[in-house]
mmCIF file of N, CA and C in Angstrom:
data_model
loop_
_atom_site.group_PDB
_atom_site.id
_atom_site.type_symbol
_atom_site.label_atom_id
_atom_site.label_comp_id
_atom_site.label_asym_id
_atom_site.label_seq_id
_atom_site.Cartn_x
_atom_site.Cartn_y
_atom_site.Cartn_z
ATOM 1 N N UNK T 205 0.844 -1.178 0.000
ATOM 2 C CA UNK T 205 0.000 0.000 0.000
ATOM 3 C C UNK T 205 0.886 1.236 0.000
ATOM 4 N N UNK T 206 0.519 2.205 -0.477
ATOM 5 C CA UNK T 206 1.343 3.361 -0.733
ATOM 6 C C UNK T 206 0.341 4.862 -0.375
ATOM 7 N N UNK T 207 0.896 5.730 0.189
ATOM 8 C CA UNK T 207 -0.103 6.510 0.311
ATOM 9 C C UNK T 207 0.822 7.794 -0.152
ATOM 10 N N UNK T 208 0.209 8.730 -1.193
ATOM 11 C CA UNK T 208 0.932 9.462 -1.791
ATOM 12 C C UNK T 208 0.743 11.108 -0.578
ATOM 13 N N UNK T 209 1.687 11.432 -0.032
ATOM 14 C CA UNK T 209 1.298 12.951 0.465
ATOM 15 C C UNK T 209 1.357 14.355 -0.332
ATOM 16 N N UNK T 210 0.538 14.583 -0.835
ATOM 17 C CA UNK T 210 0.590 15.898 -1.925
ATOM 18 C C UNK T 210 1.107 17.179 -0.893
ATOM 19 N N UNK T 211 2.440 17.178 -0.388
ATOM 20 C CA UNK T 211 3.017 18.318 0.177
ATOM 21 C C UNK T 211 3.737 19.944 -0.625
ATOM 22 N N UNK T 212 3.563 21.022 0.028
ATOM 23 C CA UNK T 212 3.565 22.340 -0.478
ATOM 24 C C UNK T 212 5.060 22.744 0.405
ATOM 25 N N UNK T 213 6.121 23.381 0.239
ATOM 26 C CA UNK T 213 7.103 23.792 1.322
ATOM 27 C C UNK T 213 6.565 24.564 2.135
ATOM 28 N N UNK T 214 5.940 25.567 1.360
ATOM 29 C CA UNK T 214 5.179 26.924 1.904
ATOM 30 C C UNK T 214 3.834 26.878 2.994
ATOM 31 N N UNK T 215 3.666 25.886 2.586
ATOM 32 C CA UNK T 215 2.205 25.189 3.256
ATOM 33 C C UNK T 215 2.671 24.514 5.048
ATOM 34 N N UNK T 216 1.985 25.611 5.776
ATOM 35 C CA UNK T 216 2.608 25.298 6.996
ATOM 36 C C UNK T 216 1.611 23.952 7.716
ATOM 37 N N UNK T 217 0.349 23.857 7.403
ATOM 38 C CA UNK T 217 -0.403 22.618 8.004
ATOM 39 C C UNK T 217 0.213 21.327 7.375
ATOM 40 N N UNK T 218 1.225 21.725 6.259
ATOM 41 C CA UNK T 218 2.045 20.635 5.014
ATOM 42 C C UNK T 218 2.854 20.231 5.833
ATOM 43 N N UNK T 219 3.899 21.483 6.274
ATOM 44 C CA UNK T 219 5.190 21.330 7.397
ATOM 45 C C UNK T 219 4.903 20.116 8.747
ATOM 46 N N UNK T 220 3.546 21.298 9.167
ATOM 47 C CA UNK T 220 3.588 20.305 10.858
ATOM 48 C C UNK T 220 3.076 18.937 10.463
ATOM 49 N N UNK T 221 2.484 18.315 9.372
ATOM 50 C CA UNK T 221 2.076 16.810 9.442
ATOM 51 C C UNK T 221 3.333 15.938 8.848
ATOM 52 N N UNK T 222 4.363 16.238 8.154
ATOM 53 C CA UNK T 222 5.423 16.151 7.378
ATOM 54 C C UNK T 222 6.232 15.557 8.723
ATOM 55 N N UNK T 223 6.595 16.937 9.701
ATOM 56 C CA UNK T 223 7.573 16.504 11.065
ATOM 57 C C UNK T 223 6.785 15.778 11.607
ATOM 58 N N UNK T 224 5.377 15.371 11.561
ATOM 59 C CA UNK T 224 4.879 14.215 12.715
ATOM 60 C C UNK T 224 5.150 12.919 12.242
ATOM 61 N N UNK T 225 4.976 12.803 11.009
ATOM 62 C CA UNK T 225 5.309 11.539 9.994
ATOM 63 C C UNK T 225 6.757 11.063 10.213
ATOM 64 N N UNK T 226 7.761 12.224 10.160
ATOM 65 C CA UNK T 226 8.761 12.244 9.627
ATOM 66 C C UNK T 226 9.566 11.362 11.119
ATOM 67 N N UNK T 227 8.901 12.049 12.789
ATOM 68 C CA UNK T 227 9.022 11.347 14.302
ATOM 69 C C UNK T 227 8.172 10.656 14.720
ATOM 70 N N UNK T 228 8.006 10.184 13.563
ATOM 71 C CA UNK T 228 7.104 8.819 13.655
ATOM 72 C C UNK T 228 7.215 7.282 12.814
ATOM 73 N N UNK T 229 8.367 7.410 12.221
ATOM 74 C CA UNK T 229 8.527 6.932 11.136
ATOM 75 C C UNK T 229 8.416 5.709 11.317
ATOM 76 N N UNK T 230 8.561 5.095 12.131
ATOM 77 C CA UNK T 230 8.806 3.465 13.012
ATOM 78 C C UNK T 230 7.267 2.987 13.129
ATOM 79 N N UNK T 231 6.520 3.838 13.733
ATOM 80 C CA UNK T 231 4.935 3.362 13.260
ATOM 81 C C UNK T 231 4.581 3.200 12.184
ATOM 82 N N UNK T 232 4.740 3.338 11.169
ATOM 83 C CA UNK T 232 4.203 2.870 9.986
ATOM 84 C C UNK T 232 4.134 1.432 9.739
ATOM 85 N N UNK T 233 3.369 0.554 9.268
ATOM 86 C CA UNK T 233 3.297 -0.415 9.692
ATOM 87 C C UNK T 233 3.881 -1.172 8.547
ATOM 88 N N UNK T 234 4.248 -2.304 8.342
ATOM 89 C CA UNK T 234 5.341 -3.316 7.481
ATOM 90 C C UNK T 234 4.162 -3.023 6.197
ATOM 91 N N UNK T 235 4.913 -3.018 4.654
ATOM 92 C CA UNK T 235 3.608 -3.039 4.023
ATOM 93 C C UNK T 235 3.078 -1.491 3.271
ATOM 94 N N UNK T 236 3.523 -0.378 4.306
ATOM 95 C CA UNK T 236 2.614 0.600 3.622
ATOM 96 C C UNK T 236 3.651 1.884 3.444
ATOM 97 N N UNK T 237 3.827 2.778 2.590
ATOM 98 C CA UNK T 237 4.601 3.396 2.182
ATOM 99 C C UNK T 237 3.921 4.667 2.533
ATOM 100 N N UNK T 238 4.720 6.003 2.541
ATOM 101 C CA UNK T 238 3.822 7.307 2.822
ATOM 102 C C UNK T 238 4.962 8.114 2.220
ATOM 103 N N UNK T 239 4.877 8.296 0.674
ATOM 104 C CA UNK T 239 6.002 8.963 -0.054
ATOM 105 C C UNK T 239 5.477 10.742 -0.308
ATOM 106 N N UNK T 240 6.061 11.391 0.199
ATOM 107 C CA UNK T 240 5.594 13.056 -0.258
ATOM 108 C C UNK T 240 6.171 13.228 -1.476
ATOM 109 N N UNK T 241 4.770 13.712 -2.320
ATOM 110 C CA UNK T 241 5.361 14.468 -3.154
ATOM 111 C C UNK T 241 4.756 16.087 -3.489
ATOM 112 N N UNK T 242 5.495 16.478 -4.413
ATOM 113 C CA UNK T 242 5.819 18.128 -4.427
ATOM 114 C C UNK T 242 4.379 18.699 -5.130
ATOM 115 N N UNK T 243 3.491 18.821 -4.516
ATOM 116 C CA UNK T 243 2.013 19.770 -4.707
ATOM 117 C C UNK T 243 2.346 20.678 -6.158
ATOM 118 N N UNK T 244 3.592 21.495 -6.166
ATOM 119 C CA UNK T 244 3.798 22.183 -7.060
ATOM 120 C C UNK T 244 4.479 21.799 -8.469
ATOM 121 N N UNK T 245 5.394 21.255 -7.881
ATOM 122 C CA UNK T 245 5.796 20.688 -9.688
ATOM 123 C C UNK T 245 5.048 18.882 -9.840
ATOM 124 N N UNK T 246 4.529 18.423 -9.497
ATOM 125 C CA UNK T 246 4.068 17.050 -9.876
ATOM 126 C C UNK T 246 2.683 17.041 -10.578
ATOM 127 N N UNK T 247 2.254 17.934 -11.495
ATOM 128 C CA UNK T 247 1.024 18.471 -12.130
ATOM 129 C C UNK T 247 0.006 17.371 -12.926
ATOM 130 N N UNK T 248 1.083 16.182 -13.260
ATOM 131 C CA UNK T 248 0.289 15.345 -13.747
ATOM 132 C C UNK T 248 -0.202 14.528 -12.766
ATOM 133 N N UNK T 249 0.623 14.424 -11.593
ATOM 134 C CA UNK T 249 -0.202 13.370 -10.401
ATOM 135 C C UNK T 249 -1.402 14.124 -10.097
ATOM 136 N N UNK T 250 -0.874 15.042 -9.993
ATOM 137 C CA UNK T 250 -2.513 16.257 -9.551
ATOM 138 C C UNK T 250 -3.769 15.914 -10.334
ATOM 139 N N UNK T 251 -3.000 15.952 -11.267
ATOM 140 C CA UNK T 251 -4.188 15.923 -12.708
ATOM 141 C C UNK T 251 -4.486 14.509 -12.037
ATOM 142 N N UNK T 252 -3.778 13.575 -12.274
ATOM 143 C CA UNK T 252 -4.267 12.130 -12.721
ATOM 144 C C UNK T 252 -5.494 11.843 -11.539
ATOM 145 N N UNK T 253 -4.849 12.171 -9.825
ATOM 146 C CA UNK T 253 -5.954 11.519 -9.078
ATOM 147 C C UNK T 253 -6.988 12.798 -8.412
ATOM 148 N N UNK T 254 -6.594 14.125 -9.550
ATOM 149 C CA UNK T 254 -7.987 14.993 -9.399
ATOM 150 C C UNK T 254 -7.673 16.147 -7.845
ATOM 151 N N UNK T 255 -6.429 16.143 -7.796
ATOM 152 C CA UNK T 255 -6.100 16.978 -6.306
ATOM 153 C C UNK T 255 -5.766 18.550 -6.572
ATOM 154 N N UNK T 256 -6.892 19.499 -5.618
ATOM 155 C CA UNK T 256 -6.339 20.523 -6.398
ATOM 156 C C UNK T 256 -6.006 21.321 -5.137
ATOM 157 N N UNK T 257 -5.906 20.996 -4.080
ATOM 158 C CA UNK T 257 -5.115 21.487 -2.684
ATOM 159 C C UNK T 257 -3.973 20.727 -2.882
ATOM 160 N N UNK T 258 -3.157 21.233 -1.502
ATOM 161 C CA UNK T 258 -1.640 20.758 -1.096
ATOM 162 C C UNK T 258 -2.419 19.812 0.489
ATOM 163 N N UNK T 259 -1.738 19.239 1.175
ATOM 164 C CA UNK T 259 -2.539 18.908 2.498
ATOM 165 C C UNK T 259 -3.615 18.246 1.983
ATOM 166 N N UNK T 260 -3.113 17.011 0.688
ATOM 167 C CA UNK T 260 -4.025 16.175 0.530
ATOM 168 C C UNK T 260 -3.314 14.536 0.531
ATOM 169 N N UNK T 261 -4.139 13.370 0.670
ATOM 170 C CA UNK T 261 -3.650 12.541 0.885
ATOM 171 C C UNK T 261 -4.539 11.619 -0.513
ATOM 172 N N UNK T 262 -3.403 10.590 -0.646
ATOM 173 C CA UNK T 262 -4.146 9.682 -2.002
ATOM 174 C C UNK T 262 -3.389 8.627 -1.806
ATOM 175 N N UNK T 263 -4.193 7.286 -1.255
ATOM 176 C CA UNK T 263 -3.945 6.189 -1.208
ATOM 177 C C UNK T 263 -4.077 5.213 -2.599
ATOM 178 N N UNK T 264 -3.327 4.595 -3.114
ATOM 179 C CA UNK T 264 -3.244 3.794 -4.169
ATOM 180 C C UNK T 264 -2.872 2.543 -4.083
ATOM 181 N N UNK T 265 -3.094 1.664 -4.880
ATOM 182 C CA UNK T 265 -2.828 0.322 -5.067
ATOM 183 C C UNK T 265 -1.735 -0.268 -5.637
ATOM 184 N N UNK T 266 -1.214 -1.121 -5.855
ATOM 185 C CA UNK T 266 -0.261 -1.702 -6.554
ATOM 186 C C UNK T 266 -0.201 -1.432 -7.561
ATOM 187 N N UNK T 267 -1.182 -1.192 -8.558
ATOM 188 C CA UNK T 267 -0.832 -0.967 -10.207
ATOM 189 C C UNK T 267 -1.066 0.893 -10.192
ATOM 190 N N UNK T 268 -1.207 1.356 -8.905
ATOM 191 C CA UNK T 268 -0.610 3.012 -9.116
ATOM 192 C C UNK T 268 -2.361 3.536 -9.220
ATOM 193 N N UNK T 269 -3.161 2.569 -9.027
ATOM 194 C CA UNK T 269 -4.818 3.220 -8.870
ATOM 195 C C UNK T 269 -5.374 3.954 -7.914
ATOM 196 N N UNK T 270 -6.278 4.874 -8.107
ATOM 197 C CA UNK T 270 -6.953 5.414 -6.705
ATOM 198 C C UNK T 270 -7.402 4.435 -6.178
ATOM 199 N N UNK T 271 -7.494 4.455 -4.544
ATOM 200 C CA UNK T 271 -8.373 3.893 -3.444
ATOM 201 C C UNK T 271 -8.616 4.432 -2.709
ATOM 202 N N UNK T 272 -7.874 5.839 -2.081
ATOM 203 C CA UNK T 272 -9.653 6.450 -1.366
ATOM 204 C C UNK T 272 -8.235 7.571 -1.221
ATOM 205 N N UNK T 273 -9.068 9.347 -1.459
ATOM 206 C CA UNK T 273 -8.204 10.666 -1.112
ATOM 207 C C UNK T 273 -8.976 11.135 -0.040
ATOM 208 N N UNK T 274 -7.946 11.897 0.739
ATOM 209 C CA UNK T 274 -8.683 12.955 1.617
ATOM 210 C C UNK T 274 -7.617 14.147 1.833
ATOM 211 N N UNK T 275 -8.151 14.958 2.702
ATOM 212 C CA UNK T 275 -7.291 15.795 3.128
ATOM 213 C C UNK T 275 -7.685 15.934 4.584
ATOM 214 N N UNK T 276 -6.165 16.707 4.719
ATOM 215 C CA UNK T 276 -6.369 17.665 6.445
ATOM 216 C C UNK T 276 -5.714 16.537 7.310
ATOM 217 N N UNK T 277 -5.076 15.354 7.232
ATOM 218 C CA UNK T 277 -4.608 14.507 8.118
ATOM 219 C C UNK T 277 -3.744 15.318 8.708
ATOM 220 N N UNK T 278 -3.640 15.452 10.132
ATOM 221 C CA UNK T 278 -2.480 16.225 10.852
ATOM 222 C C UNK T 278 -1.694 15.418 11.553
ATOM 223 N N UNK T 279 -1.594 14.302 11.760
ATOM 224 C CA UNK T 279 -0.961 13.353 12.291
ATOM 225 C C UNK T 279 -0.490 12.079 11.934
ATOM 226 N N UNK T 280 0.841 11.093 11.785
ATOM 227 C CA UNK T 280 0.629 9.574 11.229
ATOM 228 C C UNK T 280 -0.560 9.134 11.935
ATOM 229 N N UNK T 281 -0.757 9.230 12.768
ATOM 230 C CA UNK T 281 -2.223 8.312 13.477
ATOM 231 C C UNK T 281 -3.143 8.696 12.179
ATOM 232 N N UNK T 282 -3.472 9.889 12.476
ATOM 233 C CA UNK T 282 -4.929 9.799 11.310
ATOM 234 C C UNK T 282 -4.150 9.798 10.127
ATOM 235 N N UNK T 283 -3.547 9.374 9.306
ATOM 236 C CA UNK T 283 -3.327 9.138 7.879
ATOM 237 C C UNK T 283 -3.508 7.711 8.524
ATOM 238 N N UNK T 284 -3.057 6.906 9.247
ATOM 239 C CA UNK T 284 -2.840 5.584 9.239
ATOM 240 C C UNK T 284 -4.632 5.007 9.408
ATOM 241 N N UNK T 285 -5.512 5.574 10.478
ATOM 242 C CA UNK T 285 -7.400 5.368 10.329
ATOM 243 C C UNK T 285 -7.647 5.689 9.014
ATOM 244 N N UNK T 286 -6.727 6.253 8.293
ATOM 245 C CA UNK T 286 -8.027 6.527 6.529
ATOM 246 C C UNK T 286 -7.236 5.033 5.588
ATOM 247 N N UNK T 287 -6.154 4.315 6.008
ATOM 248 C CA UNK T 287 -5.768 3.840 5.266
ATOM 249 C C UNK T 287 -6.656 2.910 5.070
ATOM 250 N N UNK T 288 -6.663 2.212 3.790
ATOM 251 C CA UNK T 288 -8.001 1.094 3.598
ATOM 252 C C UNK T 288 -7.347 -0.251 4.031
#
């Protein structure tokens, strides 16, 4: 499982969930990935799974498919309750 983080530098609710992830890293559980990428230059991921904030989250599947977006997670805990 992979969960894509659509992060902004500038984007400070981007920052504080980034450092919670980032001192948290050991919770993540065997299995699931939580890769940030850049809100601003990654235009086709944007495009592809429809994200038009920063401080959004997009869980995908093995062959790179949607399975469920949200936003506003401020913590690994809650990114880890939306994971499917």
């Amino acid at each position: 499982k992979t969960v894509l983080f659509f992060h902004a530098d500038w984007c400070p609710s981007c920052r504080s969930a980034d450092s919670d992830i980032t001192a948290n890293q050991g919770d993540i559980p065997a299995g699931l990935t939580v890769q940030k990428v850049d809100y601003d230059s990654e235009t086709e991921l944007r495009q592809k799974f429809g994200v038009t904030t920063q401080h959004t989250f997009v869980e995908i599947d093995g062959e790179g498919e949607l399975v469920k977006k949200w936003s506003g997670s401020a913590t690994l805990d809650d990114i880890l309750a939306q994971v499917s």
